[in-house]
XYZ file of C-alpha atoms in Angstrom:
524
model
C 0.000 0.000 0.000
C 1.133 3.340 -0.838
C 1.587 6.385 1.331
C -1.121 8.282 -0.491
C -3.663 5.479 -0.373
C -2.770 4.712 3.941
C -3.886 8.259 3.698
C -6.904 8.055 2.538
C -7.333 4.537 3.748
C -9.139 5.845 7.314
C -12.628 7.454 7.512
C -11.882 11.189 7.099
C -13.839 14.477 6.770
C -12.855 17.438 5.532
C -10.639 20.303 7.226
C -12.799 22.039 9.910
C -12.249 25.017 8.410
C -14.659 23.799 5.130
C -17.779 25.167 7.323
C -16.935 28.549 6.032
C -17.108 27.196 2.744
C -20.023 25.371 3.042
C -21.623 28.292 4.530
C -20.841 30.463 1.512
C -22.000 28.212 -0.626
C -25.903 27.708 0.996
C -25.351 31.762 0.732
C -24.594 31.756 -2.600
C -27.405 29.790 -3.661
C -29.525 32.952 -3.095
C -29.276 35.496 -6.375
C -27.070 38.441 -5.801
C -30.072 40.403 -6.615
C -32.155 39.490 -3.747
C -28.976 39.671 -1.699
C -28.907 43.635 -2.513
C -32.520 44.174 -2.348
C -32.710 42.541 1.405
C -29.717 44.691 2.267
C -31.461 48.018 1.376
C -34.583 46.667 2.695
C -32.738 46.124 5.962
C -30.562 49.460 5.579
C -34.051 51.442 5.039
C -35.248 50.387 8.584
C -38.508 49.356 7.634
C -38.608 46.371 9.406
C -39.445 45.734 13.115
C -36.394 44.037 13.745
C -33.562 45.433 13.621
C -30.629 44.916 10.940
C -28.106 43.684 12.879
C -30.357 40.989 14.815
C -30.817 39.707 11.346
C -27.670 39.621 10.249
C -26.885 38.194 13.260
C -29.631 35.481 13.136
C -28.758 34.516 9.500
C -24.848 33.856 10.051
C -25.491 32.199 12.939
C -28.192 29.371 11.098
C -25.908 29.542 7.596
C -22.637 28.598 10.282
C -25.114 25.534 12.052
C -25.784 24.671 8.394
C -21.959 24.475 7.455
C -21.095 22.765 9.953
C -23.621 19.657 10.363
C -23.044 19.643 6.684
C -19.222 19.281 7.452
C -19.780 16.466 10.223
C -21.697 14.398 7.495
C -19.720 14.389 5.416
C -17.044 11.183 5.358
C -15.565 9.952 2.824
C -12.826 7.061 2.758
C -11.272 4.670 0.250
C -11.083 1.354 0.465
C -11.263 -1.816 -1.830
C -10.673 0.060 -5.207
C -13.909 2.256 -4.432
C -13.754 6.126 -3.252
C -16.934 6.156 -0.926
C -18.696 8.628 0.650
C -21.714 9.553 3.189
C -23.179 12.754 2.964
C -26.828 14.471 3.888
C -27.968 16.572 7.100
C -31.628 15.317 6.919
C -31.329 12.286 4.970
C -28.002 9.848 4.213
C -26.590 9.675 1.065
C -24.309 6.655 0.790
C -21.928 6.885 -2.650
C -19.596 4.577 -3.701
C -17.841 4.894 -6.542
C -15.233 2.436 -8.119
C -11.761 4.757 -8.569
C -12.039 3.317 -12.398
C -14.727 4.858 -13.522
C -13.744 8.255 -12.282
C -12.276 10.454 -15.461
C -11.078 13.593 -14.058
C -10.312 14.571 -10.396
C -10.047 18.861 -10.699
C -8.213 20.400 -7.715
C -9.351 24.408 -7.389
C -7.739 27.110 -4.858
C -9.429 30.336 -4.369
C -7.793 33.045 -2.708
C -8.860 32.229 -0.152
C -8.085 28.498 0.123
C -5.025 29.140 -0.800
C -3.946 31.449 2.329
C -5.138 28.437 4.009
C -3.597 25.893 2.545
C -6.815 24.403 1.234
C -8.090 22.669 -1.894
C -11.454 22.371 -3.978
C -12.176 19.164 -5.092
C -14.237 17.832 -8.230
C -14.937 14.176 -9.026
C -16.292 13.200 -12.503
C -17.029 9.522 -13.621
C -17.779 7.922 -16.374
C -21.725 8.317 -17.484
C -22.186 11.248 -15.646
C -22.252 14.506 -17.595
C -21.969 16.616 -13.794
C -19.652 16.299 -11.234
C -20.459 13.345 -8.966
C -18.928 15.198 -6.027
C -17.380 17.908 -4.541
C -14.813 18.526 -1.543
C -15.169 21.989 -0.701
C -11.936 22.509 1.364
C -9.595 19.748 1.835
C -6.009 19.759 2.848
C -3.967 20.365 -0.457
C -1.982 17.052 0.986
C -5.391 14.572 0.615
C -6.197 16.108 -2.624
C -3.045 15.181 -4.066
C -3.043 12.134 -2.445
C -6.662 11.712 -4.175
C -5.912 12.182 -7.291
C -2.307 10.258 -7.271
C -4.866 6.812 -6.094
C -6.919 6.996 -8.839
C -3.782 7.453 -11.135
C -2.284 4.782 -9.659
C -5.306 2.383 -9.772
C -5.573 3.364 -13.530
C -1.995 2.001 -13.976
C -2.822 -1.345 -12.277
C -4.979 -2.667 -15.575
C -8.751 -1.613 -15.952
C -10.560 -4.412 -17.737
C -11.965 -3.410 -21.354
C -15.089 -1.496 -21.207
C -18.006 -1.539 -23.429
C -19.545 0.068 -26.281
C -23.242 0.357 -27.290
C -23.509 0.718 -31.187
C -26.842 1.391 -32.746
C -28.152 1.858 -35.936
C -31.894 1.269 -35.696
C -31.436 -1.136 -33.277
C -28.748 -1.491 -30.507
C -25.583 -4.128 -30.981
C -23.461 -4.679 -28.172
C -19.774 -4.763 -28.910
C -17.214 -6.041 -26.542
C -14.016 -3.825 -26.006
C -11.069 -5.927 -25.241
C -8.012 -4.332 -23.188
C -5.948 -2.235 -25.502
C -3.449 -3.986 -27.785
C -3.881 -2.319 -30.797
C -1.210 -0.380 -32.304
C -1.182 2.327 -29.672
C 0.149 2.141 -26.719
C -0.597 4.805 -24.332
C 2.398 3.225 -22.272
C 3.918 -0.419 -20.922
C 2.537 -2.588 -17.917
C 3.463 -1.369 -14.706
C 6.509 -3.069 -12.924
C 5.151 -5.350 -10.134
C 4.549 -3.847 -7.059
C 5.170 -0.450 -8.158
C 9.165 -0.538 -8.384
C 10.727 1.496 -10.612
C 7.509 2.785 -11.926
C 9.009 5.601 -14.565
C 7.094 9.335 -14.778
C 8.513 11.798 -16.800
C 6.562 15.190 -17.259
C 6.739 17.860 -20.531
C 5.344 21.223 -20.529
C 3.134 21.572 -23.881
C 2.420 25.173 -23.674
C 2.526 27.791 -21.504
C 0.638 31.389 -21.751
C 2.713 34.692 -20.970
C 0.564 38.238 -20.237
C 1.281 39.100 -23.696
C -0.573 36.149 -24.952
C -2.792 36.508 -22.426
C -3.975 40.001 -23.338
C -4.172 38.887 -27.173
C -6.505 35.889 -26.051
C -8.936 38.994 -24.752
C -8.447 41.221 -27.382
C -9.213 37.982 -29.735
C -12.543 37.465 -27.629
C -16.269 38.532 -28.534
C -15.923 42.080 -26.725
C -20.008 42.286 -26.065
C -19.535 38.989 -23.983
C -17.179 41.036 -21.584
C -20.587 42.662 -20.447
C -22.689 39.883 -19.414
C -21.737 39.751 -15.959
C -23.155 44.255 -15.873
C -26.590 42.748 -16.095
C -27.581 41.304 -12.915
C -26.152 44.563 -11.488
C -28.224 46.965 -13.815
C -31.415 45.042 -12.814
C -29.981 45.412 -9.307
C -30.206 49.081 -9.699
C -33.409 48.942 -11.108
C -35.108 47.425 -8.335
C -32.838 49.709 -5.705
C -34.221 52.235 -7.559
C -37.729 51.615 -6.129
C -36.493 51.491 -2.271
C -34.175 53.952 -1.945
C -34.439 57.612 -3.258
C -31.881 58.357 -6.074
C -32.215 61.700 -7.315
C -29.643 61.596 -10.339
C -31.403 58.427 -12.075
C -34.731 60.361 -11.498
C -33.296 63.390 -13.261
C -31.674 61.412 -15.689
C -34.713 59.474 -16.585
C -36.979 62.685 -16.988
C -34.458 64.522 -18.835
C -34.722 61.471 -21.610
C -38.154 61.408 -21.722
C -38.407 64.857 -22.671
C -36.737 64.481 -25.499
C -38.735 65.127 -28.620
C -41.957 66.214 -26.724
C -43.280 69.605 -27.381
C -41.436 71.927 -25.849
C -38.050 69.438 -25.063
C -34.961 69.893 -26.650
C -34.466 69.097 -30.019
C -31.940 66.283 -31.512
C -30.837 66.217 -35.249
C -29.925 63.319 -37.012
C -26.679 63.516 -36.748
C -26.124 64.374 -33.416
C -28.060 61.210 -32.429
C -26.287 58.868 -35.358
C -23.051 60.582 -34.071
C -23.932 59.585 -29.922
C -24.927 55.886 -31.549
C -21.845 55.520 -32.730
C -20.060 56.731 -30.031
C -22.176 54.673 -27.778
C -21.134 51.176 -29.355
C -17.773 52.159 -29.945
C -17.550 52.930 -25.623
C -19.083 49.705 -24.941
C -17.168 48.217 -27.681
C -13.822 49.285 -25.853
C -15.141 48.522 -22.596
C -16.078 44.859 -23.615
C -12.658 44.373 -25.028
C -11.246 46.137 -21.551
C -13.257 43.687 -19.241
C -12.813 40.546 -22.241
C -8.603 41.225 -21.116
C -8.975 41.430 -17.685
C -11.057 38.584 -17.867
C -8.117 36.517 -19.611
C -5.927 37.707 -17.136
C -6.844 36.608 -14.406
C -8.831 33.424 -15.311
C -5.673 32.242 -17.543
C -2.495 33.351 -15.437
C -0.094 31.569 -15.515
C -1.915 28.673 -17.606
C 0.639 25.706 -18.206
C -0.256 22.387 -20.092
C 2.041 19.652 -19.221
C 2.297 16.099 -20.398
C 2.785 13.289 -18.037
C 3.831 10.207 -19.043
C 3.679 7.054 -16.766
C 2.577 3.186 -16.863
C -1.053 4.463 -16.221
C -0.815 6.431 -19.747
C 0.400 9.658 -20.907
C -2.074 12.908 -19.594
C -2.606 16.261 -20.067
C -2.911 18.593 -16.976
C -4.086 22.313 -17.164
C -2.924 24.329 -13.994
C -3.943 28.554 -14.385
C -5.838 30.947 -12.166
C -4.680 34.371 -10.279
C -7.239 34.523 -7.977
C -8.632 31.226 -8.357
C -6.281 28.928 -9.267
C -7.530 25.649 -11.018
C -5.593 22.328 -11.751
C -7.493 19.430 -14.335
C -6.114 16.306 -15.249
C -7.506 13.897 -18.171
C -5.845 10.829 -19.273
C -5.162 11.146 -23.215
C -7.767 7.617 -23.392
C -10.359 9.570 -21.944
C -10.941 12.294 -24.487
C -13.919 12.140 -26.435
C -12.975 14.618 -29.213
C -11.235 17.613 -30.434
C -12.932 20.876 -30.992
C -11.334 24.284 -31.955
C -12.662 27.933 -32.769
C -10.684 30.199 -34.709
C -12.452 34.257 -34.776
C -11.477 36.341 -37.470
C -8.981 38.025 -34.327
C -7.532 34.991 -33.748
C -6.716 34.422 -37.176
C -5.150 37.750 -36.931
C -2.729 36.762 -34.018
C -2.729 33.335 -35.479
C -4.269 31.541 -32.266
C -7.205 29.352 -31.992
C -9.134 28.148 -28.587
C -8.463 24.456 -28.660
C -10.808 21.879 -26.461
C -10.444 18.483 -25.063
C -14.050 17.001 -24.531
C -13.028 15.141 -21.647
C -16.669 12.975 -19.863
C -17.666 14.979 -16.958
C -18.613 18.595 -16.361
C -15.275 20.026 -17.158
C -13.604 20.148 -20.834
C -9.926 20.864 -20.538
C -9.946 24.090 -23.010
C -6.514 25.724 -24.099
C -7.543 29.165 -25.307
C -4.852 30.583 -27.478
C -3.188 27.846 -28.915
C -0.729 28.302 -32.077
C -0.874 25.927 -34.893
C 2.186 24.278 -33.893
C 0.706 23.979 -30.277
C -2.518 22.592 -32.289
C -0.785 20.284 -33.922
C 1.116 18.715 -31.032
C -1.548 17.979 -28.507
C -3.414 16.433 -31.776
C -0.903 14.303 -32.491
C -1.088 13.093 -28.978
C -4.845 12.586 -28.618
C -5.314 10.924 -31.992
C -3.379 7.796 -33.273
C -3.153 7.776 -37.448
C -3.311 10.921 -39.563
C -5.413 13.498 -39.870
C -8.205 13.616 -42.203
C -8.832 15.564 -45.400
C -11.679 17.468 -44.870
C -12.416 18.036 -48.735
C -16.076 15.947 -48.848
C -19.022 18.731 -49.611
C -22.454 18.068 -48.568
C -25.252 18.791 -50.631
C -26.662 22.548 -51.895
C -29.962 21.599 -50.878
C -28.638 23.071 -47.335
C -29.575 26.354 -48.626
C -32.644 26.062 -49.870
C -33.512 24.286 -46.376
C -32.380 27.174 -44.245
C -34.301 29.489 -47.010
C -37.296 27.753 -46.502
C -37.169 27.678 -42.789
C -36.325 30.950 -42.787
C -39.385 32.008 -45.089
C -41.992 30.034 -43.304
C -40.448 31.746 -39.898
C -41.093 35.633 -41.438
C -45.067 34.760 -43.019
C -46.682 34.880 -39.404
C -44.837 38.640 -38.512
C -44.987 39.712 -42.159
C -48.377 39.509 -42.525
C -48.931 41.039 -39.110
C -46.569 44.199 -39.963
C -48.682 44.396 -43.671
C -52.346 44.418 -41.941
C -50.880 47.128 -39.464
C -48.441 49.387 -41.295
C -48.748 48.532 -45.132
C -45.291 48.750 -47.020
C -43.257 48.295 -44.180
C -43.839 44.200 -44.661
C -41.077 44.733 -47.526
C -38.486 45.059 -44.855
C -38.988 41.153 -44.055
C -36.900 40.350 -47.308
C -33.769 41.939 -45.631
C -33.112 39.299 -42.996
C -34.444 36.587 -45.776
C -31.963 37.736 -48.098
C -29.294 37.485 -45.231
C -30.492 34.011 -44.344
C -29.898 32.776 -47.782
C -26.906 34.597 -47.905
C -25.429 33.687 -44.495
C -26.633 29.501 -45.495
C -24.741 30.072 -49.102
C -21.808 30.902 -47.285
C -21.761 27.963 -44.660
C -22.291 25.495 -47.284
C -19.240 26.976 -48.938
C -17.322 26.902 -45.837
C -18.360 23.010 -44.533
C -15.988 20.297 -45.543
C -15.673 16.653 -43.888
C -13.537 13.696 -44.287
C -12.520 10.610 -42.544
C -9.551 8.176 -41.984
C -10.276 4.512 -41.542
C -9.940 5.466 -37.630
C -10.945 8.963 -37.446
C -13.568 11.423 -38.436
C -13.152 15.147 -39.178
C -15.572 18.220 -39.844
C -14.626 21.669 -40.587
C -17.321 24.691 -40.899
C -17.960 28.430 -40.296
C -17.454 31.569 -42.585
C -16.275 33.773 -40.301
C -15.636 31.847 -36.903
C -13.696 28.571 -38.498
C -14.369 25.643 -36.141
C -13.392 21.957 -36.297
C -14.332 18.901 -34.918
C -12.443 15.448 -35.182
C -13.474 12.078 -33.154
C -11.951 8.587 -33.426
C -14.431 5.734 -34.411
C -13.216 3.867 -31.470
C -14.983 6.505 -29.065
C -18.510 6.180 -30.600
C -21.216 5.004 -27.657
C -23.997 4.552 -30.785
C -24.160 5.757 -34.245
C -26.883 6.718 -36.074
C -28.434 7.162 -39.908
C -31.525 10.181 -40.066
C -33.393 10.989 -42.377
C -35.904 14.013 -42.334
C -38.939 13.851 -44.997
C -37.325 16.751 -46.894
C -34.095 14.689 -47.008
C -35.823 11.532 -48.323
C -37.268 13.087 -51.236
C -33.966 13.742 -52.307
C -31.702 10.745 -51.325
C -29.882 12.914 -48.376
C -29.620 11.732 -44.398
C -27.386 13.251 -41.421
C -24.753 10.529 -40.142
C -24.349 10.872 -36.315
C -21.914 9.614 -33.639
C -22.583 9.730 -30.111
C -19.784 9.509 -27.631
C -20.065 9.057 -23.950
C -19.718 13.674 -23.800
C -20.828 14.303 -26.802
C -22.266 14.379 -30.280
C -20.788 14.389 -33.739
C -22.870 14.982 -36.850
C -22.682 14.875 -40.397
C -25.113 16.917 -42.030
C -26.785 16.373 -45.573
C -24.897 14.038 -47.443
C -25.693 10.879 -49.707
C -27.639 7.989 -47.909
C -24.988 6.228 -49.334
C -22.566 7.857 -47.798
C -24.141 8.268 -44.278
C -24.491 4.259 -44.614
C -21.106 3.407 -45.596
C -19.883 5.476 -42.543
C -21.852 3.640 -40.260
C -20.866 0.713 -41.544
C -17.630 1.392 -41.206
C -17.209 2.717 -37.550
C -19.425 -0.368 -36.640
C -16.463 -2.447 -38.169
C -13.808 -0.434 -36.306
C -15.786 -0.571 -33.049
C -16.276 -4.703 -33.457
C -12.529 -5.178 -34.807
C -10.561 -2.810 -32.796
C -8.599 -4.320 -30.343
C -8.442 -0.845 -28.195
C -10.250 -0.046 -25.422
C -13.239 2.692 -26.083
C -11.882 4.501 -22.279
């Protein structure tokens, strides 16, 4: 037995201090919004009671909360299983074989780090959420943790199996892995001499950091304003703020008899000047963003008898650490903006089973390249199959029957106006033409590849071996004109291949059922 698994080998809980945590976290499961609204409420002294009594009142049942959810909580593991009992009014017993888990995520906020505390996520296999969560445990269990489950990977996991259907549902029996990769030798008995050797992949400096922002949708930068602005809104109606009142009136007199007057350019000229603000603020907030959810980010390689892996460590304030084993990714999906093209980065992702994808946001094409070569066994596909132009006329009828309901409704009530329904028509067809254009596919006798998008390039590649059930459609529209959708379903995600032959779909299936049946690697 191994000093990390004597350490977990005893019934343990978590470190006392994890009742803050858990505290926080009941608190956090009421909305920010309320959370400001019962503070002015409080603040306005329109209650009986006074503030303070609640305050006090409401720590004192969130820290009585915490901590019987703290004293629950044991977990232990013992016989190849992590298990756990949980539940303040009713037990929940888990047990979970350390095989089947797929990633164990450490996380430090700032906080747990000044304490020497980790975060804890626990995905398995057929679960698309995390089983579990440790809210604070010492950083030394975590490790410990996570080392077991490598360990117990490296000690031979039987072949697992894959469900294949095509109309109806063939079961086909995964040997263990003795195909022509190798994702690395038997262990040595008893663990002696067991060989780990580590490799940093790629590693992200503030300079790259700050072009991964700048590469980012700037308008998303402004999500996280909303909640606050409807915050306002209803603190508004409590307490008296005489500036938005002002504000507000001074807008609504605008154009009314009597108001101040705006010309057209004036108010094209505070449009503009109004996106190009937000604009710069997005892109401000999209950098900061980067910053601090991406310092430091390093992607290292670790090779060892229980298979090579790929670990992502990066975080400033909360600093996040997520291990997959390279057998336990699903796929391969990049983006590539028109920004990113520009900097010549792409976002890369690892669909990994679980909650968490291990995502490496501005990745080079070398970088690319690399961690592809490392996922994926054979080479890559040509993408340089086109589907049918019937997509168009699809998405132009769709689109047409979408605008007949609201463009009849506009011509009843305001006549001519029901012309402008042809613009967004027009840039339907126009936006479909391009996407057929842009969407190639291709396939290996192991792999399968898609690549689409006119402005935003994205890609998508899975192995045949990963494929939980596959999957020939065929709309009525498609029927009439010999076309189906081909579609693979891994254990994270799905993988589709849209209007092409029936032919074509079939072959396909046929031939990842072959793979799947003759393969002598294991699916996981």
């Amino acid at each position: 037995m191994s000093e990390a698994e004597r350490l977990l080998a005893e019934p343990s809980r978590q470190s006392p201090l994890a009742v803050i945590f858990l505290a926080w976290r009941l608190l956090r499961q009421i909305s920010l919004v309320n959370l400001i609204v019962l503070g002015a409420v409080v603040s306005s002294g329109r209650l009986p009671v006074s503030g303070a009594v609640l305050v006090l009142l409401a720590a004192l049942a969130l820290g009585v909360m915490g901590g019987l959810s703290w004293w629950r909580f044991v977990f232990v593991v013992t016989d190849g299983e992590l298990r756990v009992s949980r539940g303040v009014l009713s037990e929940e017993k888990l047990a979970i074989p350390l095989n089947r888990v797929q990633t164990v995520s450490l996380e430090q906020g700032l906080l747990h780090q000044i304490l020497n505390l980790t975060k804890v996520a626990v995905d398995t296999a057929g679960s698309t959420e995390t089983e579990f969560k440790f809210d604070a445990l010492e950083r030394r269990r975590a490790e410990a943790l996570r080392q077991v489950v490598s360990e117990h990977r490296s000690g031979g996991v039987p072949g697992a199996e894959a469900v294949v259907s095509a109309g109806s549902s063939v079961a086909v029996s995964a040997p263990p892995p003795t195909g022509p990769r190798s994702d690395g030798p038997p262990p040595p008995p008893g663990g002696v001499g067991v060989d780990v050797r580590t490799e940093v992949i790629a590693r992200r400096s503030v300079v790259d950091l700050v072009k991964i922002g700048l590469s980012s949708w700037p308008w998303a930068g402004l999500v996280f304003i909303i909640p606050l602005i409807a915050a306002l809104d209803e603190l508004r109606e409590l307490l008296d703020f005489p500036l938005l009142d002002q504000l507000s009136q001074r807008v609504e007199e605008v154009g009314q008899d009597g108001g101040p007057e705006v010309s057209v350019s004036v108010l094209v000229a505070s449009v503009v000047s109004f996106i190009l603000v937000v604009t710069l603020a997005g892109w401000a907030l999209q950098v900061v963003r980067s910053i601090i959810t991406n310092w430091e980010l390093t992607l290292t390689r670790t090779t060892s008898p229980a298979g090579d892996s790929l670990r992502r460590d990066a975080g400033l304030f909360n600093r996040t650490s997520l291990a997959a084993n390279l057998r336990r990714v699903q796929g391969v999906r990049s983006t590539q903006s028109p920004m990113q093209r520009w900097f010549g980065i792409r976002r890369l992702v690892l669909s990994i089973t679980g909650e968490a994808d291990l995502a490496v946001p501005g990745s080079t094409d070398a970088e690319f390249d690399r961690i592809e070569s490392l996922v994926f066994d054979g080479e890559r596909p040509v993408a340089d199959r086109v589907v049918s132009r019937a997509w168009v006329w699809l998405e132009a009828r769709n689109r047409a029957l979408s605008l007949i309901a609201p463009t009849i409704v506009v011509a009843v009530l305001f006549g001519w106006w029901a012309l402008l329904a042809a613009a967004p028509l027009a840039s339907g067809v126009i936006g479909a033409h391009l996407s057929w254009r842009r969407y190639r596919w291709g396939f290996t006798d192991r792999r399968l590849a898609v690549r689409a998008g006119f402005l935003t390039h994205r890609t998508h590649d899975v192995e045949f071996i990963k494929a939980q059930s596959v999957d020939v459609r065929r709309s009525f529209f498609q029927r009439r004109r010999g076309l189906a959708t081909f579609r693979l379903q891994t254990a994270e995600e799905g993988f589709e291949v849209h209007m092409i032959t029936e032919s074509e779909a079939n072959a396909l299936r046929d031939l990842v059922l072959y793979h799947v049946e003759s393969s002598g690697r294991s699916w996981m």
